[in-house]
Coordinates of C-alpha atoms and ligand atoms in Angstrom, one line a residue:
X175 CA -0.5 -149.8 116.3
X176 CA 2.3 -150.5 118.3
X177 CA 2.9 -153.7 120.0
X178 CA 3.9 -152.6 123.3
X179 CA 0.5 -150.8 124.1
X180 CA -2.1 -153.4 123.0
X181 CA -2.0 -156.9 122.7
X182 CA -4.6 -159.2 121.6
X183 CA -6.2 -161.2 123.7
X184 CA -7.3 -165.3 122.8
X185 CA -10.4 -164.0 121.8
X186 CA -8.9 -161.5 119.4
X187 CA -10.2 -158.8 121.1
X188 CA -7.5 -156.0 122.0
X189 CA -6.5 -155.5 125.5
X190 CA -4.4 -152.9 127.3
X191 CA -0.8 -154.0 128.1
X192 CA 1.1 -152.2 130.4
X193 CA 4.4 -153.6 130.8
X194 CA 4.0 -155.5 133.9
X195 CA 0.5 -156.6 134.1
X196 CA -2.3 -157.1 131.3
X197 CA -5.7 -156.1 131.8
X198 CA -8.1 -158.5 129.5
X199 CA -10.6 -156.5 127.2
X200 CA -14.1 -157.1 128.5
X201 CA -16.8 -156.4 126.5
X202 CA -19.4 -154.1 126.7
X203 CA -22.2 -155.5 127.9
X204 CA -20.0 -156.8 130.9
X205 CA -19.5 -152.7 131.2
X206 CA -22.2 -150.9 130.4
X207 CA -26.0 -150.9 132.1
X208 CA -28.2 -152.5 129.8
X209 CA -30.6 -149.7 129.1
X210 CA -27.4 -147.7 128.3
X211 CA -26.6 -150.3 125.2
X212 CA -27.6 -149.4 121.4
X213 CA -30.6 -152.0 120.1
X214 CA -29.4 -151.6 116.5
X215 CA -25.6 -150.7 114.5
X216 CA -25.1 -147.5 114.8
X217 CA -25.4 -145.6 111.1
X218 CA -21.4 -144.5 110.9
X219 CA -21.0 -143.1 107.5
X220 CA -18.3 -145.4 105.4
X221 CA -16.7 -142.8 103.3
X222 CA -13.1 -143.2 101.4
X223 CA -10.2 -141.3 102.1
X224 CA -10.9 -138.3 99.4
X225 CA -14.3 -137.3 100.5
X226 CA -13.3 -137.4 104.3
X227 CA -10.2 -135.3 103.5
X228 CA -12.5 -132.9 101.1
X229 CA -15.1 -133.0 104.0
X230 CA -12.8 -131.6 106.3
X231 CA -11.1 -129.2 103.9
X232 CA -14.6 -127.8 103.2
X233 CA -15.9 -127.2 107.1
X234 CA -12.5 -125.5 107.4
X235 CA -13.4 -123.1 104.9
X236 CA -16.9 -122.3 106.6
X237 CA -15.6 -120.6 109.4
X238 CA -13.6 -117.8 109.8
X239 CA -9.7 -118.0 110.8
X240 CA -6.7 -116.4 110.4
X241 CA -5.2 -118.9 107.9
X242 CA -8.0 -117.8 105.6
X243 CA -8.8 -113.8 106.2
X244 CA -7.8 -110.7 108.4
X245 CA -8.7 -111.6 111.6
X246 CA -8.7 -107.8 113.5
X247 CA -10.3 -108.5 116.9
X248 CA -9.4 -106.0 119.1
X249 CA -7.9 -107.1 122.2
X250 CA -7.4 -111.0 120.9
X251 CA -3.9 -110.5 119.0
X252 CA -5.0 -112.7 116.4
X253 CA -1.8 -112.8 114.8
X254 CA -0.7 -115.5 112.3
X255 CA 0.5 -118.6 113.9
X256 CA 4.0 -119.5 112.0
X257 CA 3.7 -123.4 110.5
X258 CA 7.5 -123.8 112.0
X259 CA 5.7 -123.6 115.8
X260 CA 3.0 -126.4 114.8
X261 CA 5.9 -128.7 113.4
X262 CA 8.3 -128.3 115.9
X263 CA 5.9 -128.8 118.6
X264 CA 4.8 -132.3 117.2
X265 CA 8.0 -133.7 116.9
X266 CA 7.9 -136.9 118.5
X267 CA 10.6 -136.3 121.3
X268 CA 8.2 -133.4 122.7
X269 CA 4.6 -134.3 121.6
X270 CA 5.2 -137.9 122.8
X271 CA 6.6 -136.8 126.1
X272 CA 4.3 -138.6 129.3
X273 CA 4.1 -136.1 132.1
X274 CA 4.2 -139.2 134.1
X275 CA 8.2 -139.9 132.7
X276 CA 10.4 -139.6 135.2
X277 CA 13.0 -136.5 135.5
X278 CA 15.9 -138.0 134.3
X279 CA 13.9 -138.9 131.0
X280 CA 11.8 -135.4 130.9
X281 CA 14.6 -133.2 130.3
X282 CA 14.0 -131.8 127.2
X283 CA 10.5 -130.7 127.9
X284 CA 11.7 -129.5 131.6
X285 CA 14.3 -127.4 129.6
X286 CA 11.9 -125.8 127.3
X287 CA 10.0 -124.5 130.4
X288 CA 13.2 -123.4 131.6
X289 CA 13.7 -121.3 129.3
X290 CA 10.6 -120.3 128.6
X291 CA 10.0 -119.0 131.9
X292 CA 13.8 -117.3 131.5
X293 CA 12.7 -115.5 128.1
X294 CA 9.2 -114.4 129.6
X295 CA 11.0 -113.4 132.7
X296 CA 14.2 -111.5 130.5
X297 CA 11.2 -109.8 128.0
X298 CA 8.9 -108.9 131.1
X299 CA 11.7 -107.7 133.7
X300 CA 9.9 -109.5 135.9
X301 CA 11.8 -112.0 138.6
X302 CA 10.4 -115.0 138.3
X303 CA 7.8 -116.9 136.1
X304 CA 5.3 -119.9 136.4
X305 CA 4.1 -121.1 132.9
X306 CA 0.9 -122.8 134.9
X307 CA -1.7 -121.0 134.3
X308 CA -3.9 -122.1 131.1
X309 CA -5.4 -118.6 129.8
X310 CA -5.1 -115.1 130.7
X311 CA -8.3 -115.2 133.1
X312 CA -6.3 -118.5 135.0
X313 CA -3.2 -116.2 135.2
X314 CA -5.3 -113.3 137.1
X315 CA -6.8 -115.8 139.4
X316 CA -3.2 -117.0 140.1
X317 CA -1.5 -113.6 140.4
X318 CA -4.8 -112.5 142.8
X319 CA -4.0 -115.4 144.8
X320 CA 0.0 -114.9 145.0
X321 CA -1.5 -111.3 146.3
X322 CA -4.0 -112.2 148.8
X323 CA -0.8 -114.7 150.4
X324 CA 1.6 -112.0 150.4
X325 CA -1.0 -110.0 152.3
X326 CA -1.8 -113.0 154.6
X327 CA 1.5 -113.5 155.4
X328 CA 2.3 -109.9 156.4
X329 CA -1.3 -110.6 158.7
X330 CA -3.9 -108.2 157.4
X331 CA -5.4 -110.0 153.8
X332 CA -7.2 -106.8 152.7
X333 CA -10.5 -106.6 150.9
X334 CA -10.7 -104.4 147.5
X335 CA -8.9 -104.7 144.2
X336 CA -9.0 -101.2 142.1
X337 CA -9.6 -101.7 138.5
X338 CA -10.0 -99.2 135.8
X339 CA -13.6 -98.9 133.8
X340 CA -12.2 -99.9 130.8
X341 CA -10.7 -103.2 131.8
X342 CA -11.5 -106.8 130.1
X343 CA -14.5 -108.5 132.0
X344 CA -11.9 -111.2 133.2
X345 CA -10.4 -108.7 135.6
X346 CA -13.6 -108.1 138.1
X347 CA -14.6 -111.6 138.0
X348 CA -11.3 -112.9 138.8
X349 CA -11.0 -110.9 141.9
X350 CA -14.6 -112.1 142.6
X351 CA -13.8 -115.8 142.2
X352 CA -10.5 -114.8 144.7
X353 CA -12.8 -113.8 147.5
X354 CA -11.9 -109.7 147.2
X355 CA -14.2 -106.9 146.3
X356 CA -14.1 -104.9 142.6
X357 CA -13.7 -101.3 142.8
X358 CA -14.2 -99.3 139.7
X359 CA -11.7 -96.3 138.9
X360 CA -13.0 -94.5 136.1
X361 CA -11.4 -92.7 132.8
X362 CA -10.6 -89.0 132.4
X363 CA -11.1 -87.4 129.4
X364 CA -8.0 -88.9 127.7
X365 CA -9.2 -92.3 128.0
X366 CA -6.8 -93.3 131.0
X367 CA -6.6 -93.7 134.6
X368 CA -8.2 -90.8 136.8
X369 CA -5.7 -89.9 139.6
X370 CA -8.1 -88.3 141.6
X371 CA -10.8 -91.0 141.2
X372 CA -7.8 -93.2 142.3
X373 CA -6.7 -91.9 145.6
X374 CA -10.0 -91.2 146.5
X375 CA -10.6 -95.1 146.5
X376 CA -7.0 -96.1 147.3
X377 CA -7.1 -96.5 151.2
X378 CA -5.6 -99.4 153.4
X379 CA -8.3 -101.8 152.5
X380 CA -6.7 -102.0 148.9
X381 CA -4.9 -105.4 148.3
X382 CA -4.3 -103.9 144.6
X383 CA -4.7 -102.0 141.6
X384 CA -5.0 -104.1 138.2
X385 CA -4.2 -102.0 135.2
X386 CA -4.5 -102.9 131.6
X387 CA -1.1 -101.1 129.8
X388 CA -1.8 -100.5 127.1
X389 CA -5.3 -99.9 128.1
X390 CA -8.2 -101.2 126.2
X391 CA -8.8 -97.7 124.7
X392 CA -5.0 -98.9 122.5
X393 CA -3.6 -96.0 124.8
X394 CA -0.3 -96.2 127.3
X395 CA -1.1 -95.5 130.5
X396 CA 1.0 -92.4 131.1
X397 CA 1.2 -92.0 134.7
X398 CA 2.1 -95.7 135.3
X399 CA 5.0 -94.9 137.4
X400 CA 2.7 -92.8 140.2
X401 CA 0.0 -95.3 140.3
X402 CA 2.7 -97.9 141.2
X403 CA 3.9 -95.8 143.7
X404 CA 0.6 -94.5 145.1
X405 CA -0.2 -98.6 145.2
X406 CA 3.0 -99.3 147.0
X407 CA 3.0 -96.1 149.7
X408 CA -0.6 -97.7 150.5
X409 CA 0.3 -100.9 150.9
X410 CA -0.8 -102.3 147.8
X411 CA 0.4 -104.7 145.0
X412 CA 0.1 -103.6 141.6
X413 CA -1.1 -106.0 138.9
X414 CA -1.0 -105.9 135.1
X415 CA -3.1 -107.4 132.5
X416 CA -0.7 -108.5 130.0
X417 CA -3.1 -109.5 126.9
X418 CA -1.7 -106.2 125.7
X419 CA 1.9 -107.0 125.8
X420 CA 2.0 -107.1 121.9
X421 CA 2.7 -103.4 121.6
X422 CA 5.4 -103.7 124.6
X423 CA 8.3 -106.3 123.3
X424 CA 11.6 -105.2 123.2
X425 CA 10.5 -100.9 124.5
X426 CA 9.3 -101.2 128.0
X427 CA 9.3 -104.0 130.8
X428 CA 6.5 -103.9 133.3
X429 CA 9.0 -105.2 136.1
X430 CA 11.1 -101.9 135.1
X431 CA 7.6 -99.7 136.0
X432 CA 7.2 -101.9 139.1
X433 CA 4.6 -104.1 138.5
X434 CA 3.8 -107.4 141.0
X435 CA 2.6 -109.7 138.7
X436 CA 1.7 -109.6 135.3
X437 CA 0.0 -112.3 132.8
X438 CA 1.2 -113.2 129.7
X439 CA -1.0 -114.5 127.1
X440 CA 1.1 -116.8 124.7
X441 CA -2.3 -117.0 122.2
X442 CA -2.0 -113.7 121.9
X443 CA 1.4 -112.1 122.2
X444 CA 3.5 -115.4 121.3
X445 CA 1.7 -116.4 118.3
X446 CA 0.4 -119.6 119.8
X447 CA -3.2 -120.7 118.3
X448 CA -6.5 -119.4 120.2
X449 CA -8.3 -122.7 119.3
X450 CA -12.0 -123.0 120.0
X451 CA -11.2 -121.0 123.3
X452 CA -8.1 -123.2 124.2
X453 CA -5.5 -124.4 125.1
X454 CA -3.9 -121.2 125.3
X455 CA -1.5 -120.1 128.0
X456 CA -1.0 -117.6 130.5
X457 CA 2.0 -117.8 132.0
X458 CA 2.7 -115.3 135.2
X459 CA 5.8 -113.1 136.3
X460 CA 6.3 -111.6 139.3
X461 CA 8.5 -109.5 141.6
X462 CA 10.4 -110.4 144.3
X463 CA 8.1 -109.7 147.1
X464 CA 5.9 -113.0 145.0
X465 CA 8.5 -115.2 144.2
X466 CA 7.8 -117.8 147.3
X467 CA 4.5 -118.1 146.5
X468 CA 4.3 -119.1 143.1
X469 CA 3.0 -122.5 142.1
X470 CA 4.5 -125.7 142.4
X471 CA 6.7 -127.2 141.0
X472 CA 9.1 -124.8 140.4
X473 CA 11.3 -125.7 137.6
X474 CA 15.6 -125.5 138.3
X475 CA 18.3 -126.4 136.7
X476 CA 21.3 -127.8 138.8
X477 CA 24.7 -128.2 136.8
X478 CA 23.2 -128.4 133.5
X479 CA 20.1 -131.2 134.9
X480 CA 17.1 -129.7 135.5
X481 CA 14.5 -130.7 138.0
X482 CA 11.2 -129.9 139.7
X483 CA 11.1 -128.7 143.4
X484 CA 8.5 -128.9 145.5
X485 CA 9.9 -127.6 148.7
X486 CA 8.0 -124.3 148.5
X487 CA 6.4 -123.6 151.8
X488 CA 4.7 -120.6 151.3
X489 CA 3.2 -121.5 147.8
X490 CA -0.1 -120.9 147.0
X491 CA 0.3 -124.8 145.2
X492 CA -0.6 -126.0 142.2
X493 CA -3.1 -124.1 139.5
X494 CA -2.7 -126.8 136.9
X495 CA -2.6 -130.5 136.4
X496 CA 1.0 -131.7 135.6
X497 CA 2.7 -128.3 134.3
X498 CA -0.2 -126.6 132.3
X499 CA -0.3 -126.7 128.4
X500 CA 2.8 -127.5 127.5
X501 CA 2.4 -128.4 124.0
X502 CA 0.9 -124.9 123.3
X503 CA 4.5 -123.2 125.8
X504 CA 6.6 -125.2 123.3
X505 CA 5.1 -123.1 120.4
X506 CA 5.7 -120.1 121.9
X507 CA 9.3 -121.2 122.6
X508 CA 10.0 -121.8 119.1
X509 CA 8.6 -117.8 118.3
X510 CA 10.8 -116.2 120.8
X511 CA 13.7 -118.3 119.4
X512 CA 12.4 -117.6 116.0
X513 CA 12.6 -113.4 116.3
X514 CA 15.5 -113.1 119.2
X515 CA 15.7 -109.7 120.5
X516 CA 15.8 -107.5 117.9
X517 CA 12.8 -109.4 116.5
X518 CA 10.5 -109.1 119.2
X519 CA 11.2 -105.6 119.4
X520 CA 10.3 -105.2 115.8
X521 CA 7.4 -107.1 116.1
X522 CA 5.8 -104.8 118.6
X523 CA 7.0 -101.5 116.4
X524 CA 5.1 -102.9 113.6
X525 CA 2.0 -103.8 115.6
X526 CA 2.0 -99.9 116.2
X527 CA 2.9 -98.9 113.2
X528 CA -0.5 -100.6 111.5
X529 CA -2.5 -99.7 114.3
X530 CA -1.8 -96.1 113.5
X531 CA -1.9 -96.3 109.6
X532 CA -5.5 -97.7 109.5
X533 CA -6.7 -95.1 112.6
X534 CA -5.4 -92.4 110.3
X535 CA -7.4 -93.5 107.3
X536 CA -10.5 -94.4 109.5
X537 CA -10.7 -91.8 111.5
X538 CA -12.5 -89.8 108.8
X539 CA -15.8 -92.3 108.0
X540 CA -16.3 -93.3 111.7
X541 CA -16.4 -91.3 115.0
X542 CA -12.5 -91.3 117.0
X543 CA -13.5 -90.8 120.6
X544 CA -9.9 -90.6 122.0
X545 CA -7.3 -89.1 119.9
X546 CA -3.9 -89.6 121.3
X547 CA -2.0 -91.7 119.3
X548 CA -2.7 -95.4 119.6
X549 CA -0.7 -98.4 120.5
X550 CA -1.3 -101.9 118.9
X551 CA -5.2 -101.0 118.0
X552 CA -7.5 -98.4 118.8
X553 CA -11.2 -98.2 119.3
X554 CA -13.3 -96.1 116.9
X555 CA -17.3 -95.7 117.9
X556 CA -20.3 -96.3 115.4
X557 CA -21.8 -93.3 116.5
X558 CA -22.4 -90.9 113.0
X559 CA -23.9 -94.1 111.5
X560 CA -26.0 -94.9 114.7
X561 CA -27.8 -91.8 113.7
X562 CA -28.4 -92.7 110.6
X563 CA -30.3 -96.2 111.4
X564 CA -27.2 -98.5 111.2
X565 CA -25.5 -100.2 114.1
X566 CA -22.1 -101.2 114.9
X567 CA -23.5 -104.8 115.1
X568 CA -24.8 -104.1 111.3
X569 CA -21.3 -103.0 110.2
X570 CA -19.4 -106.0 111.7
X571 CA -21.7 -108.4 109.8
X572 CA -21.0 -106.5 106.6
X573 CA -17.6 -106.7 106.6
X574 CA -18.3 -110.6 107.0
X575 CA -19.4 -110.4 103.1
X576 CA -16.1 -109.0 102.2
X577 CA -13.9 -112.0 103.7
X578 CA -12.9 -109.5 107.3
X579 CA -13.7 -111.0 110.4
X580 CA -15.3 -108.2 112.2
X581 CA -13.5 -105.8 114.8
X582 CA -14.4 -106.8 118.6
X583 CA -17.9 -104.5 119.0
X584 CA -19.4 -102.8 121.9
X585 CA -16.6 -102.9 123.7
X586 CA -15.0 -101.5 126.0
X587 CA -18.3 -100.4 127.9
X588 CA -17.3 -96.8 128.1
X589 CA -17.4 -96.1 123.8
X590 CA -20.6 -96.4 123.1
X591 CA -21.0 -98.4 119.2
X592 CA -17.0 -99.1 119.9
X593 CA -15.0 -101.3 117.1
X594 CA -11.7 -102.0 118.4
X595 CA -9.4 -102.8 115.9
X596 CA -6.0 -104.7 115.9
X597 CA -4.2 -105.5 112.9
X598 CA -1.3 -107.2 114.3
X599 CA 2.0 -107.1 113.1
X600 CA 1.5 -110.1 110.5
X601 CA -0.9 -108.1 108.0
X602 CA 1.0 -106.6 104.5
X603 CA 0.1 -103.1 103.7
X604 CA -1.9 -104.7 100.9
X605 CA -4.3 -106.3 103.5
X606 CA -4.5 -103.5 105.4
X607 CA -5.9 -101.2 102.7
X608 CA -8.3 -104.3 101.6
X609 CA -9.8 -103.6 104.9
X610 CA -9.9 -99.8 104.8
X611 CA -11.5 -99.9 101.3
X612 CA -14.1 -102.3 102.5
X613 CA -14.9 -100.1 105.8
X614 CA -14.8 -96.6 103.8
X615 CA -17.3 -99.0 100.9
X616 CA -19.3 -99.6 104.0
X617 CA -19.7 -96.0 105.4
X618 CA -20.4 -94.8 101.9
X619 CA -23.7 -97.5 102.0
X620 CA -24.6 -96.3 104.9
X621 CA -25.2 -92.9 102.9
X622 CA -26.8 -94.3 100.2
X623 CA -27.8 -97.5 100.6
X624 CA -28.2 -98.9 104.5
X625 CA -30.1 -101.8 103.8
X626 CA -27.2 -103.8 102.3
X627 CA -25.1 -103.0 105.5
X628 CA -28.6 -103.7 107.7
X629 CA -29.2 -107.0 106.0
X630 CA -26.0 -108.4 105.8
X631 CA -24.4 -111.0 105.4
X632 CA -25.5 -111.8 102.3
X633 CA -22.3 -114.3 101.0
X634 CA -21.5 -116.3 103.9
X635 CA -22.4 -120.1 104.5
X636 CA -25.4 -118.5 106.9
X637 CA -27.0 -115.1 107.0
X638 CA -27.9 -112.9 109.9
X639 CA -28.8 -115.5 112.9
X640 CA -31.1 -114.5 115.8
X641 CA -27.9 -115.3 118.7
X642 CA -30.8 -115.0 121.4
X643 CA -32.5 -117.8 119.8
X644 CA -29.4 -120.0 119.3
X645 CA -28.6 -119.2 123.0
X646 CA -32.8 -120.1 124.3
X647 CA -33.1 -123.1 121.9
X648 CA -30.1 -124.2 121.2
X649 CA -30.3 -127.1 118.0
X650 CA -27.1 -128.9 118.3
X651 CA -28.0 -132.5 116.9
X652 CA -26.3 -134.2 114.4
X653 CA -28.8 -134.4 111.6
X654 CA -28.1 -138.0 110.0
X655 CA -30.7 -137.9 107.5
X656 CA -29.0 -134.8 106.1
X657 CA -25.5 -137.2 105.0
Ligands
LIG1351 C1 -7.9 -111.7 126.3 C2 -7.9 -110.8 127.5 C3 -8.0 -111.3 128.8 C4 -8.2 -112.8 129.1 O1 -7.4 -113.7 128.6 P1 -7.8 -115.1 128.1 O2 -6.6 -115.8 127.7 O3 -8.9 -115.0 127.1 O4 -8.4 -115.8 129.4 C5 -7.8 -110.4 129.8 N1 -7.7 -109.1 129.6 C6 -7.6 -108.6 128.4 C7 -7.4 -107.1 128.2 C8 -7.7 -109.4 127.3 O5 -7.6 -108.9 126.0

């Protein structure tokens, strides 16, 4: 431990030292109410080295994760996370950083933001950045607040925000949470946007549309350009949710289309790991008309120093303590520097390109509801072997036996049985056709044998678990007697 952050007191007990005042160690009774303090030693297990590192090694194995199996959850981008990411971001000059330093001695993170935000901002076409926000959902709230300011400041703040039936939960309840109403568009027949249904809820009360591209169906939005421009003749900002933004690198920028704001997701699209739901990150870009309200501080660079600036006057203000995750934007850094250009763009075309190959050999066991050709994943419906007694849930838990984690189910809300499936770009062909011989195994069971599939799992740590139970009577104590 080192010698500048803890001292030991006369008693030998450790104190705090800060370098210009000491603050004695007192002990816990002095601290703690007396009902609050233990009667006897708490029973901590004394294990060596070996059996903690094999205890470890062993719960790691018990769960699923992508270091271990294919991991194709629709919608998540559960892509490999490169080792290079996880030891660059923990070298000491950048994990040891205090966000409490001052400038002068923060340059090296504030440059990684820099040119984080100038990479996001160069892939996205969008004009500026803020790498605040700390998920995808934070990065809606934020970009529904830059809208609701630009609308304030023009005097009229607007009430509805347009979203399509297929969007992500996150999308109404951010709007909700930013004081405006949902309004639901719905799909055509193709899976995408309904013009009609739109201008038919478009009106002067819209502060914007929010438009998943691709969608959640895996399908482009073709008429982007008109709904940006129907948005914008009514007054209207245009939002994307930019958890998709895999099957975009390097082929189309939102900014181009006209999009306001967009979210990035950096544990999705950048490789950066979705841990235990966080940290993740998702950053922002938006157009001009947004640039004075973004968060602050803004990050600038002045003859090769950079520095933060806080003289923003019509910012919406801060969204995140200090400057949001950084150690989880220095990650993402490291991909984009990894791949350059030409490597992003490739990364996206072969997101595509697996999407499609295992649609083409699926689409013959299991029901294809929209047939267009798909973008990073595509969503295929349980239907044919709902009619036969088996559910989607039933198939996702089987595929648990064969070392797959399952597809995201049951959603979105308008397939009904849906499995929406994304590869990602990281998977070999070999692992792909693993998969497709264990999902054309599992349709074949379903002929002949259903309860395998219905009872399944059968090799995990646990089998089939009743989740309503787990959520009504939760059992989360540490059973002691059990070590
Ligand atoms: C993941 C996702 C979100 C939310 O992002 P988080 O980082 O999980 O908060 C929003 N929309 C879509 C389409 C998503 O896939």
């Amino acid at each position: 431990m080192s010698k500048l952050l803890f001292e030991l007191t006369k008693d030998g007990k450790k104190g705090h030292y800060i370098p210009d005042c000491q603050v004695p160690a007192r002990k816990a009774e002095e601290l703690i109410p007396e009902k609050y303090l233990r009667k006897k030693k708490a029973r901590i297990p004394q294990l060596n080295e070996p059996e903690v590192m094999r205890h470890f090694v062993e719960l790691s194995t018990k769960n699923h994760h992508v270091d271990k199996g294919f991991y194709p959850l629709g919608s998540c981008t559960m892509k490999y996370n490169p080792k290079i990411n996880e030891n660059l971001g923990r070298l000491s000059g950048i994990s040891d950083l205090h966000p409490l330093q001052t400038e002068e001695l923060s340059q090296s993170g504030l440059q990684i933001m820099y040119e984080l935000a100038d990479y996001l901002s160069k892939i996205s076409g969008m004009a500026g950045v803020s790498l605040q926000p700390a998920a995808g959902a934070h990065g809606e709230l934020t970009g529904l607040k830059l809208i609701r300011a630009y609308h304030e400041s023009k005097g009229a703040p607007r009430k509805n925000v347009l979203i399509p039936d297929s969007a992500h939960g996150t999308n109404p309840a951010s709007v909700t949470i930013t004081g405006y109403k949902s309004v639901q568009v719905s799909s055509n027949e193709r899976g995408l946007v309904d013009l009609d249904d739109l201008d038919q809820k478009l009106n002067e009360d819209t502060a914007a549309i929010m438009i998943t591209n691709p969608n959640t169906l895996g399908l482009f939005e073709t008429d982007l350009r008109q709904i940006v421009s129907k948005a914008h003749e009514a007054g209207a900002l245009v939002y994307m949710d930019g958890a998709n933004l895999n099957a975009l690198m390097g082929i189309i920028r939102p900014g181009d289309i006209g999009f306001d704001v967009l979210h990035f997701n950096l544990h999705k699209t950048f490789s950066t790991p979705h841990g235990g739901g966080g940290p993740g990150a998702g950053p922002i870009g938006v157009s001009s008309k947004l640039v004075d309200f973004l968060p602050v501080p803004v990050i600038r660079k002045a003859s090769s120093k950079f520095y933060l600036d806080y003289e923003q006057p019509q910012s919406i203000g801060k969204i995140s303590t200090f400057f949001g995750n950084f150690g989880v934007m220095v990650r993402a850094y490291v991909y984009i520097r990894m791949l350059g250009e030409k490597g992003l763009r490739r990364v996206s075309e072969n997101a595509i390109i697996n999407a499609n190959y295992l649609k083409s050999k699926l689409e013959k066991y299991y029901l294809l509801p929209y047939k267009s050709p798909a973008m990073h994943e595509f969503v295929l419906s349980g239907e044919k072997q709902k009619a036969k007694g088996v559910k989607t849930l039933d198939i996702a838990k089987r595929l648990l036996d064969f070392g797959f984690h399952a597809p995201t189910i049951y959603f979105p809300l308008i397939v009904k049985e849906a499995m929406m499936i994304e590869p990602t770009e990281t998977e070999s062909k070999q692992a792909l056709d693993q998969f497709i011989a264990a999902m054309v195994q599992i349709a074949e069971e379903i002929e002949e044998n259903p309860e395998i599939v219905t009872k399944a799992p059968s090799t995990t740590v646990v089998s089939r678990l009743d989740d309503v139970k787990a959520v009504k009577e939760p059992n989360i104590k540490y059973n002691f007697d059990a070590v």
